[in-house]
Amino acid sequence: MFNVKAYSAASETSPLSKMTIPRREPTEHDVQIEILFCGVCHSDLHAVRNEWVEFMPTVYPIVPGHEIIGRITKVGSAVTKFKVGDLGSVGCLVDSDRTCKECQAGLEQFCPNNILTYNSPDTHLGGVTYGGYSESVVVDERFVLRVPSNLDPAAAAPLLCAGITTFSPLRHWQAGPGKKVGIVGIGGLGHVAVKLADALGGHVVVFTTSPDKKEDAQRLGADEVVVSRNANEMEKHAGSFDFILDTVSAAHDIAAYLDLLARDGTVTLVGAPPKPLAVPAFSLIGGRHSLSGSAIGSLAETQEMLDFCGEHNITADVEVIPIQKINEAYDRMLKSDVKYRFSIDMASLRDE
Ligand code: NAP
Ligand code: ZN
């Protein structure tokens, strides 16, 4: 065991501050990663403030962070995929039971016993897992992904959650050429979703509550942009979408999007507002509409997404911050005041 610096919250009302946490010595299948950058996901904020208490209560202290890119500094004796000096990346998962039907199907994100990067039982050290707002992390190589060398690490880090969480449903529901695809919310997930959906070849329509994001949405790859608070603009798209990906983090009117679906169309939630959303039956039954959800993606699909992003030169638009600005960053994220993902430069923690 060795100690590293991290940023943690002691309670749901505490700011994040510096603490020391233990990491295990790498076992034979593990790699040790010196973290270079960690993206700031809205899920980190939900978890720190215990907003998902009914579904996954937070154990304190919590060290968030699941958009991790770093340099491999140590490898166990049985490691084959990486060598010291390689770049490695870690998303929301650090382990799964490997035997259940989901794991057998290569869908580790649905394994009932999967271990999340933070706030899951730590089977090695006891207590809970600690995430990427830290100097380094030790992870089984199976859960470590390769990063294409042409991508800027600071901007590629958010792909490990925002990228895979949007890529997976876009692929699953075949949002490609000939399809009309909506993306709701231009935040961390949403802005990457626009780039991915554009690269996958669909006709991409962005829905935003922020009129000032209109030009950006077009630059990111939107064919059309709708300010969702404008009923007339919404009405023009009634009954026309094959697929709508909803990335919104707070309470909002989901029926408004169900009503924009064509026959047999689907709205998929990836946003995870803490409180239930109202779904009128008539927004579903009229056009045989579906409402569905999706959680991150599998390991294989995450590697596929990273390779796709390498080929298409896709990364997140990031504002790089030192870890000391993390509390301010959370407040700004809540106000949608980030273009479009914070990425923590972990050198700031090493130097503290
Ligand atoms: P984010 O950067 O804060 O973006 C959320 C966006 O939603 C905002 O930029 C804003 O876009 C829109 N929005 C916020 N409040 C709104 C409101 N009251 N009404 C309507 N629109 C609103 O968050 P994120 O990191 O992208 O995460 C989004 C959600 O996905 C979070 O709930 C997160 O926990 C969840 N998530 C789920 C998974 C999964 O596996 N399913 C993985 C990662 C994250 P506009 O300004 O354009 O309106
Ligand atoms: Zn996330």
GROMACS .gro file of C-alpha atoms and ligand atoms in nm:
model
  401
    1MET     CA    1   0.000   0.000   0.000
    2PHE     CA    2   0.113   0.353  -0.063
    3ASN     CA    3  -0.037   0.696   0.000
    4VAL     CA    4  -0.128   0.956  -0.259
    5LYS     CA    5  -0.281   1.303  -0.252
    6ALA     CA    6  -0.644   1.339  -0.355
    7TYR     CA    7  -0.938   1.579  -0.333
    8SER     CA    8  -1.237   1.457  -0.141
    9ALA     CA    9  -1.562   1.573   0.017
   10ALA     CA   10  -1.628   1.480   0.381
   11SER     CA   11  -2.007   1.522   0.364
   12GLU     CA   12  -2.279   1.624   0.123
   13THR     CA   13  -2.243   1.986   0.226
   14SER     CA   14  -1.862   1.999   0.242
   15PRO     CA   15  -1.646   2.149  -0.030
   16LEU     CA   16  -1.380   1.927  -0.184
   17SER     CA   17  -1.042   1.959  -0.015
   18LYS     CA   18  -0.707   1.785  -0.002
   19MET     CA   19  -0.668   1.449   0.172
   20THR     CA   20  -0.436   1.149   0.163
   21ILE     CA   21  -0.572   0.816   0.041
   22PRO     CA   22  -0.422   0.468   0.014
   23ARG     CA   23  -0.366   0.284  -0.315
   24ARG     CA   24  -0.279  -0.085  -0.340
   25GLU     CA   25   0.057  -0.200  -0.468
   26PRO     CA   26  -0.007  -0.331  -0.820
   27THR     CA   27  -0.089  -0.703  -0.823
   28GLU     CA   28   0.019  -0.916  -1.121
   29HIS     CA   29  -0.264  -0.795  -1.350
   30ASP     CA   30  -0.260  -0.432  -1.237
   31VAL     CA   31  -0.111  -0.119  -1.380
   32GLN     CA   32  -0.027   0.190  -1.179
   33ILE     CA   33  -0.119   0.514  -1.353
   34GLU     CA   34   0.012   0.859  -1.273
   35ILE     CA   35  -0.295   1.069  -1.350
   36LEU     CA   36  -0.234   1.356  -1.593
   37PHE     CA   37  -0.591   1.479  -1.645
   38CYS     CA   38  -0.932   1.399  -1.502
   39GLY     CA   39  -1.256   1.535  -1.650
   40VAL     CA   40  -1.529   1.676  -1.426
   41CYS     CA   41  -1.859   1.497  -1.488
   42HIS     CA   42  -2.194   1.615  -1.354
   43SER     CA   43  -2.221   1.268  -1.196
   44ASP     CA   44  -1.928   1.368  -0.972
   45LEU     CA   45  -2.137   1.657  -0.846
   46HIS     CA   46  -2.453   1.444  -0.802
   47ALA     CA   47  -2.246   1.193  -0.601
   48VAL     CA   48  -2.054   1.446  -0.390
   49ARG     CA   49  -2.381   1.610  -0.288
   50ASN     CA   50  -2.553   1.273  -0.236
   51GLU     CA   51  -2.827   1.368  -0.482
   52TRP     CA   52  -2.871   1.002  -0.586
   53VAL     CA   53  -2.920   0.892  -0.225
   54GLU     CA   54  -3.219   0.671  -0.316
   55PHE     CA   55  -3.027   0.477  -0.583
   56MET     CA   56  -2.659   0.485  -0.488
   57PRO     CA   57  -2.601   0.657  -0.155
   58THR     CA   58  -2.263   0.821  -0.119
   59VAL     CA   59  -2.011   0.689   0.132
   60TYR     CA   60  -1.793   0.967   0.272
   61PRO     CA   61  -1.526   1.073   0.226
   62ILE     CA   62  -1.575   1.053  -0.150
   63VAL     CA   63  -1.299   1.103  -0.405
   64PRO     CA   64  -1.482   1.153  -0.737
   65GLY     CA   65  -1.345   1.141  -1.092
   66HIS     CA   66  -1.403   0.884  -1.368
   67GLU     CA   67  -1.258   1.047  -1.678
   68ILE     CA   68  -0.897   0.955  -1.620
   69ILE     CA   69  -0.594   0.973  -1.848
   70GLY     CA   70  -0.244   0.914  -1.726
   71ARG     CA   71   0.102   0.769  -1.773
   72ILE     CA   72   0.166   0.410  -1.671
   73THR     CA   73   0.442   0.401  -1.413
   74LYS     CA   74   0.434   0.038  -1.300
   75VAL     CA   75   0.300  -0.288  -1.443
   76GLY     CA   76   0.232  -0.621  -1.273
   77SER     CA   77   0.420  -0.932  -1.386
   78ALA     CA   78   0.125  -1.070  -1.591
   79VAL     CA   79   0.036  -0.744  -1.767
   80THR     CA   80   0.045  -0.778  -2.147
   81LYS     CA   81  -0.143  -0.477  -2.285
   82PHE     CA   82   0.072  -0.197  -2.143
   83LYS     CA   83   0.429  -0.114  -2.060
   84VAL     CA   84   0.577   0.156  -1.841
   85GLY     CA   85   0.557   0.493  -2.017
   86ASP     CA   86   0.237   0.419  -2.214
   87LEU     CA   87  -0.070   0.638  -2.187
   88GLY     CA   88  -0.362   0.461  -2.025
   89SER     CA   89  -0.716   0.568  -1.948
   90VAL     CA   90  -0.989   0.465  -1.707
   91GLY     CA   91  -1.360   0.542  -1.717
   92CYS     CA   92  -1.643   0.463  -1.478
   93LEU     CA   93  -1.561   0.094  -1.423
   94VAL     CA   94  -1.260  -0.064  -1.253
   95ASP     CA   95  -1.388  -0.421  -1.219
   96SER     CA   96  -1.682  -0.658  -1.268
   97ASP     CA   97  -1.751  -1.018  -1.163
   98ARG     CA   98  -1.654  -1.152  -1.511
   99THR     CA   99  -1.890  -1.450  -1.475
  100CYS     CA  100  -2.248  -1.319  -1.490
  101LYS     CA  101  -2.448  -1.320  -1.811
  102GLU     CA  102  -2.380  -0.951  -1.869
  103CYS     CA  103  -2.003  -0.999  -1.838
  104GLN     CA  104  -2.024  -1.309  -2.059
  105ALA     CA  105  -2.202  -1.092  -2.316
  106GLY     CA  106  -1.926  -0.833  -2.290
  107LEU     CA  107  -2.156  -0.577  -2.128
  108GLU     CA  108  -1.970  -0.508  -1.803
  109GLN     CA  109  -2.166  -0.186  -1.749
  110PHE     CA  110  -2.469  -0.398  -1.659
  111CYS     CA  111  -2.289  -0.650  -1.434
  112PRO     CA  112  -2.478  -0.644  -1.103
  113ASN     CA  113  -2.146  -0.674  -0.920
  114ASN     CA  114  -1.943  -0.424  -1.117
  115ILE     CA  115  -1.708  -0.196  -0.928
  116LEU     CA  116  -1.733   0.170  -1.014
  117THR     CA  117  -1.424   0.389  -1.012
  118TYR     CA  118  -1.549   0.564  -0.699
  119ASN     CA  119  -1.805   0.496  -0.427
  120SER     CA  120  -1.809   0.117  -0.483
  121PRO     CA  121  -1.680  -0.148  -0.241
  122ASP     CA  122  -1.301  -0.174  -0.272
  123THR     CA  123  -1.235  -0.548  -0.278
  124HIS     CA  124  -0.859  -0.501  -0.229
  125LEU     CA  125  -0.830  -0.246   0.051
  126GLY     CA  126  -1.177  -0.247   0.207
  127GLY     CA  127  -1.386   0.067   0.229
  128VAL     CA  128  -1.486   0.223  -0.102
  129THR     CA  129  -1.305   0.291  -0.425
  130TYR     CA  130  -1.153   0.635  -0.476
  131GLY     CA  131  -1.163   0.807  -0.814
  132GLY     CA  132  -0.952   1.022  -1.036
  133TYR     CA  133  -0.924   1.348  -0.844
  134SER     CA  134  -0.595   1.205  -0.722
  135GLU     CA  135  -0.230   1.170  -0.814
  136SER     CA  136  -0.245   0.808  -0.921
  137VAL     CA  137  -0.465   0.502  -0.943
  138VAL     CA  138  -0.407   0.125  -0.961
  139VAL     CA  139  -0.639  -0.069  -1.193
  140ASP     CA  140  -0.655  -0.416  -1.349
  141GLU     CA  141  -0.527  -0.378  -1.705
  142ARG     CA  142  -0.851  -0.525  -1.837
  143PHE     CA  143  -1.027  -0.205  -1.728
  144VAL     CA  144  -0.763   0.026  -1.875
  145LEU     CA  145  -0.813   0.158  -2.229
  146ARG     CA  146  -0.565   0.271  -2.491
  147VAL     CA  147  -0.571   0.635  -2.598
  148PRO     CA  148  -0.499   0.719  -2.964
  149SER     CA  149  -0.173   0.914  -2.974
  150ASN     CA  150  -0.311   1.194  -3.193
  151LEU     CA  151  -0.557   1.308  -2.925
  152ASP     CA  152  -0.470   1.578  -2.671
  153PRO     CA  153  -0.486   1.404  -2.330
  154ALA     CA  154  -0.654   1.697  -2.150
  155ALA     CA  155  -0.934   1.702  -2.408
  156ALA     CA  156  -0.952   1.325  -2.450
  157ALA     CA  157  -1.005   1.253  -2.078
  158PRO     CA  158  -1.381   1.337  -2.094
  159LEU     CA  159  -1.429   1.074  -2.363
  160LEU     CA  160  -1.395   0.810  -2.088
  161CYS     CA  161  -1.741   0.899  -1.957
  162ALA     CA  162  -1.905   1.170  -2.170
  163GLY     CA  163  -1.778   1.002  -2.489
  164ILE     CA  164  -1.879   0.643  -2.419
  165THR     CA  165  -2.210   0.737  -2.253
  166THR     CA  166  -2.324   0.908  -2.573
  167PHE     CA  167  -2.148   0.682  -2.828
  168SER     CA  168  -2.307   0.366  -2.690
  169PRO     CA  169  -2.675   0.469  -2.732
  170LEU     CA  170  -2.606   0.644  -3.064
  171ARG     CA  171  -2.468   0.313  -3.191
  172HIS     CA  172  -2.727   0.093  -3.023
  173TRP     CA  173  -3.018   0.287  -3.175
  174GLN     CA  174  -2.833   0.317  -3.508
  175ALA     CA  175  -2.823   0.694  -3.526
  176GLY     CA  176  -2.654   0.713  -3.866
  177PRO     CA  177  -2.717   0.827  -4.224
  178GLY     CA  178  -3.083   0.890  -4.304
  179LYS     CA  179  -3.182   0.929  -3.939
  180LYS     CA  180  -3.303   1.246  -3.769
  181VAL     CA  181  -3.124   1.260  -3.436
  182GLY     CA  182  -3.189   1.501  -3.150
  183ILE     CA  183  -2.942   1.586  -2.874
  184VAL     CA  184  -3.093   1.753  -2.567
  185GLY     CA  185  -2.864   1.969  -2.352
  186ILE     CA  186  -2.525   2.101  -2.458
  187GLY     CA  187  -2.315   2.027  -2.156
  188GLY     CA  188  -2.027   1.784  -2.113
  189LEU     CA  189  -2.216   1.484  -2.251
  190GLY     CA  190  -2.426   1.678  -2.501
  191HIS     CA  191  -2.146   1.859  -2.679
  192VAL     CA  192  -1.951   1.535  -2.732
  193ALA     CA  193  -2.276   1.368  -2.845
  194VAL     CA  194  -2.316   1.632  -3.117
  195LYS     CA  195  -1.965   1.566  -3.248
  196LEU     CA  196  -2.018   1.189  -3.243
  197ALA     CA  197  -2.366   1.201  -3.400
  198ASP     CA  198  -2.234   1.427  -3.674
  199ALA     CA  199  -1.942   1.190  -3.741
  200LEU     CA  200  -2.184   0.894  -3.748
  201GLY     CA  201  -2.370   1.068  -4.030
  202GLY     CA  202  -2.717   1.149  -3.894
  203HIS     CA  203  -2.910   1.475  -3.937
  204VAL     CA  204  -2.835   1.632  -3.599
  205VAL     CA  205  -3.070   1.871  -3.420
  206VAL     CA  206  -2.960   2.023  -3.092
  207PHE     CA  207  -3.204   2.130  -2.820
  208THR     CA  208  -3.071   2.383  -2.573
  209THR     CA  209  -3.212   2.609  -2.305
  210SER     CA  210  -2.918   2.846  -2.363
  211PRO     CA  211  -2.966   3.068  -2.672
  212ASP     CA  212  -2.601   3.176  -2.647
  213LYS     CA  213  -2.488   2.819  -2.728
  214LYS     CA  214  -2.652   2.827  -3.073
  215GLU     CA  215  -2.342   2.915  -3.272
  216ASP     CA  216  -2.129   2.669  -3.080
  217ALA     CA  217  -2.379   2.393  -3.146
  218GLN     CA  218  -2.344   2.454  -3.518
  219ARG     CA  219  -1.966   2.457  -3.494
  220LEU     CA  220  -1.981   2.127  -3.303
  221GLY     CA  221  -2.171   1.970  -3.593
  222ALA     CA  222  -2.543   2.042  -3.547
  223ASP     CA  223  -2.746   2.074  -3.866
  224GLU     CA  224  -3.018   2.263  -3.676
  225VAL     CA  225  -3.046   2.420  -3.332
  226VAL     CA  226  -3.369   2.463  -3.136
  227VAL     CA  227  -3.406   2.678  -2.826
  228SER     CA  228  -3.626   2.444  -2.629
  229ARG     CA  229  -3.799   2.716  -2.429
  230ASN     CA  230  -3.948   2.846  -2.757
  231ALA     CA  231  -4.273   2.654  -2.818
  232ASN     CA  232  -4.296   2.760  -3.184
  233GLU     CA  233  -3.949   2.631  -3.262
  234MET     CA  234  -4.033   2.302  -3.090
  235GLU     CA  235  -4.365   2.265  -3.272
  236LYS     CA  236  -4.192   2.276  -3.612
  237HIS     CA  237  -4.025   1.941  -3.533
  238ALA     CA  238  -4.336   1.759  -3.404
  239GLY     CA  239  -4.352   1.392  -3.504
  240SER     CA  240  -4.023   1.393  -3.695
  241PHE     CA  241  -3.739   1.232  -3.495
  242ASP     CA  242  -3.608   0.876  -3.517
  243PHE     CA  243  -3.400   0.913  -3.203
  244ILE     CA  244  -3.347   1.172  -2.930
  245LEU     CA  245  -3.067   1.149  -2.674
  246ASP     CA  246  -3.150   1.338  -2.354
  247THR     CA  247  -2.844   1.444  -2.150
  248VAL     CA  248  -3.016   1.683  -1.911
  249SER     CA  249  -2.904   1.665  -1.547
  250ALA     CA  250  -3.208   1.828  -1.382
  251ALA     CA  251  -3.589   1.812  -1.382
  252HIS     CA  252  -3.735   1.896  -1.723
  253ASP     CA  253  -4.030   1.822  -1.950
  254ILE     CA  254  -3.955   1.488  -2.112
  255ALA     CA  255  -4.298   1.472  -2.279
  256ALA     CA  256  -4.200   1.766  -2.495
  257TYR     CA  257  -3.938   1.539  -2.657
  258LEU     CA  258  -4.155   1.227  -2.678
  259ASP     CA  259  -4.399   1.440  -2.878
  260LEU     CA  260  -4.128   1.517  -3.132
  261LEU     CA  261  -4.077   1.149  -3.219
  262ALA     CA  262  -4.186   0.995  -3.547
  263ARG     CA  263  -4.369   0.661  -3.538
  264ASP     CA  264  -4.154   0.401  -3.355
  265GLY     CA  265  -3.906   0.666  -3.247
  266THR     CA  266  -3.711   0.650  -2.922
  267VAL     CA  267  -3.608   0.897  -2.655
  268THR     CA  268  -3.311   0.766  -2.458
  269LEU     CA  269  -3.218   0.911  -2.123
  270VAL     CA  270  -2.856   0.925  -2.027
  271GLY     CA  271  -2.900   1.229  -1.804
  272ALA     CA  272  -2.979   1.118  -1.450
  273PRO     CA  273  -3.191   1.378  -1.271
  274PRO     CA  274  -3.236   1.274  -0.908
  275LYS     CA  275  -3.618   1.302  -0.912
  276PRO     CA  276  -3.864   1.105  -1.131
  277LEU     CA  277  -3.975   1.261  -1.460
  278ALA     CA  278  -4.344   1.273  -1.558
  279VAL     CA  279  -4.439   1.064  -1.864
  280PRO     CA  280  -4.791   1.112  -2.004
  281ALA     CA  281  -4.925   0.787  -2.155
  282PHE     CA  282  -5.045   0.975  -2.461
  283SER     CA  283  -4.692   1.086  -2.545
  284LEU     CA  284  -4.600   0.718  -2.585
  285ILE     CA  285  -4.903   0.536  -2.723
  286GLY     CA  286  -4.991   0.764  -3.014
  287GLY     CA  287  -4.687   0.690  -3.227
  288ARG     CA  288  -4.571   0.366  -3.063
  289HIS     CA  289  -4.295   0.574  -2.905
  290SER     CA  290  -4.031   0.431  -2.673
  291LEU     CA  291  -3.861   0.583  -2.372
  292SER     CA  292  -3.538   0.411  -2.276
  293GLY     CA  293  -3.215   0.459  -2.089
  294SER     CA  294  -2.848   0.379  -2.130
  295ALA     CA  295  -2.551   0.355  -1.894
  296ILE     CA  296  -2.194   0.429  -2.004
  297GLY     CA  297  -2.076   0.140  -2.227
  298SER     CA  298  -1.873  -0.180  -2.221
  299LEU     CA  299  -1.496  -0.199  -2.219
  300ALA     CA  300  -1.481  -0.317  -2.579
  301GLU     CA  301  -1.716  -0.041  -2.686
  302THR     CA  302  -1.516   0.217  -2.493
  303GLN     CA  303  -1.203   0.114  -2.684
  304GLU     CA  304  -1.402   0.124  -3.008
  305MET     CA  305  -1.522   0.477  -2.920
  306LEU     CA  306  -1.167   0.593  -2.842
  307ASP     CA  307  -1.042   0.451  -3.172
  308PHE     CA  308  -1.335   0.615  -3.356
  309CYS     CA  309  -1.247   0.948  -3.190
  310GLY     CA  310  -0.884   0.898  -3.291
  311GLU     CA  311  -0.987   0.843  -3.655
  312HIS     CA  312  -1.224   1.140  -3.659
  313ASN     CA  313  -1.010   1.364  -3.438
  314ILE     CA  314  -1.286   1.404  -3.182
  315THR     CA  315  -1.218   1.526  -2.830
  316ALA     CA  316  -1.411   1.734  -2.578
  317ASP     CA  317  -1.391   2.114  -2.572
  318VAL     CA  318  -1.225   2.162  -2.237
  319GLU     CA  319  -1.140   2.434  -1.991
  320VAL     CA  320  -0.833   2.305  -1.810
  321ILE     CA  321  -0.834   2.394  -1.439
  322PRO     CA  322  -0.606   2.332  -1.144
  323ILE     CA  323  -0.763   2.107  -0.879
  324GLN     CA  324  -0.776   2.403  -0.641
  325LYS     CA  325  -1.058   2.549  -0.859
  326ILE     CA  326  -1.278   2.242  -0.833
  327ASN     CA  327  -1.542   2.387  -0.600
  328GLU     CA  328  -1.580   2.693  -0.822
  329ALA     CA  329  -1.604   2.460  -1.122
  330TYR     CA  330  -1.896   2.272  -0.962
  331ASP     CA  331  -2.084   2.599  -0.907
  332ARG     CA  332  -2.019   2.702  -1.265
  333MET     CA  333  -2.125   2.360  -1.401
  334LEU     CA  334  -2.459   2.401  -1.222
  335LYS     CA  335  -2.508   2.731  -1.404
  336SER     CA  336  -2.416   2.567  -1.739
  337ASP     CA  337  -2.119   2.805  -1.739
  338VAL     CA  338  -1.860   2.572  -1.892
  339LYS     CA  339  -1.760   2.534  -2.254
  340TYR     CA  340  -1.800   2.243  -2.233
  341ARG     CA  341  -1.609   2.024  -1.989
  342PHE     CA  342  -1.368   2.104  -1.709
  343SER     CA  343  -1.052   1.895  -1.721
  344ILE     CA  344  -0.832   1.896  -1.412
  345ASP     CA  345  -0.459   1.925  -1.470
  346MET     CA  346  -0.336   1.690  -1.201
  347ALA     CA  347   0.010   1.847  -1.194
  348SER     CA  348  -0.162   2.109  -0.977
  349LEU     CA  349  -0.222   1.844  -0.711
  350ARG     CA  350   0.130   1.703  -0.725
  351ASP     CA  351   0.268   2.056  -0.676
  352GLU     CA  352   0.036   2.145  -0.386
  353NAP     P1  353  -2.359   1.916  -1.764
  353NAP     O1  354  -2.227   1.939  -1.827
  353NAP     O2  355  -2.396   1.993  -1.644
  353NAP     O3  356  -2.468   1.933  -1.880
  353NAP     C1  357  -2.607   1.923  -1.858
  353NAP     C2  358  -2.679   2.015  -1.957
  353NAP     O4  359  -2.820   1.996  -1.939
  353NAP     C3  360  -2.655   2.162  -1.935
  353NAP     O5  361  -2.543   2.209  -2.000
  353NAP     C4  362  -2.782   2.224  -1.994
  353NAP     O6  363  -2.769   2.233  -2.136
  353NAP     C5  364  -2.887   2.119  -1.964
  353NAP     N1  365  -2.964   2.154  -1.844
  353NAP     C6  366  -2.917   2.171  -1.717
  353NAP     N2  367  -3.017   2.202  -1.633
  353NAP     C7  368  -3.130   2.203  -1.708
  353NAP     C8  369  -3.268   2.224  -1.679
  353NAP     N3  370  -3.308   2.255  -1.554
  353NAP     N4  371  -3.359   2.215  -1.780
  353NAP     C9  372  -3.319   2.186  -1.904
  353NAP     N5  373  -3.190   2.165  -1.939
  353NAP    C10  374  -3.098   2.173  -1.842
  353NAP     O7  375  -2.373   1.763  -1.721
  353NAP     P2  376  -2.307   1.630  -1.789
  353NAP     O8  377  -2.178   1.603  -1.724
  353NAP     O9  378  -2.317   1.640  -1.935
  353NAP    O10  379  -2.408   1.519  -1.735
  353NAP    C11  380  -2.544   1.522  -1.773
  353NAP    C12  381  -2.623   1.418  -1.697
  353NAP    O11  382  -2.585   1.289  -1.741
  353NAP    C13  383  -2.600   1.419  -1.546
  353NAP    O12  384  -2.724   1.392  -1.481
  353NAP    C14  385  -2.505   1.302  -1.526
  353NAP    O13  386  -2.510   1.247  -1.397
  353NAP    C15  387  -2.558   1.206  -1.628
  353NAP     N6  388  -2.464   1.101  -1.669
  353NAP    C16  389  -2.516   0.978  -1.695
  353NAP    C17  390  -2.434   0.877  -1.740
  353NAP    C18  391  -2.491   0.746  -1.776
  353NAP    O14  392  -2.418   0.646  -1.781
  353NAP     N7  393  -2.620   0.738  -1.807
  353NAP    C19  394  -2.297   0.900  -1.753
  353NAP    C20  395  -2.247   1.028  -1.727
  353NAP    C21  396  -2.332   1.128  -1.686
  353NAP     P3  397  -2.826   2.360  -2.219
  353NAP    O15  398  -2.758   2.481  -2.156
  353NAP    O16  399  -2.782   2.333  -2.358
  353NAP    O17  400  -2.974   2.361  -2.203
  354ZN      ZN  401  -1.947   1.069  -1.581
   0.00000   0.00000   0.00000
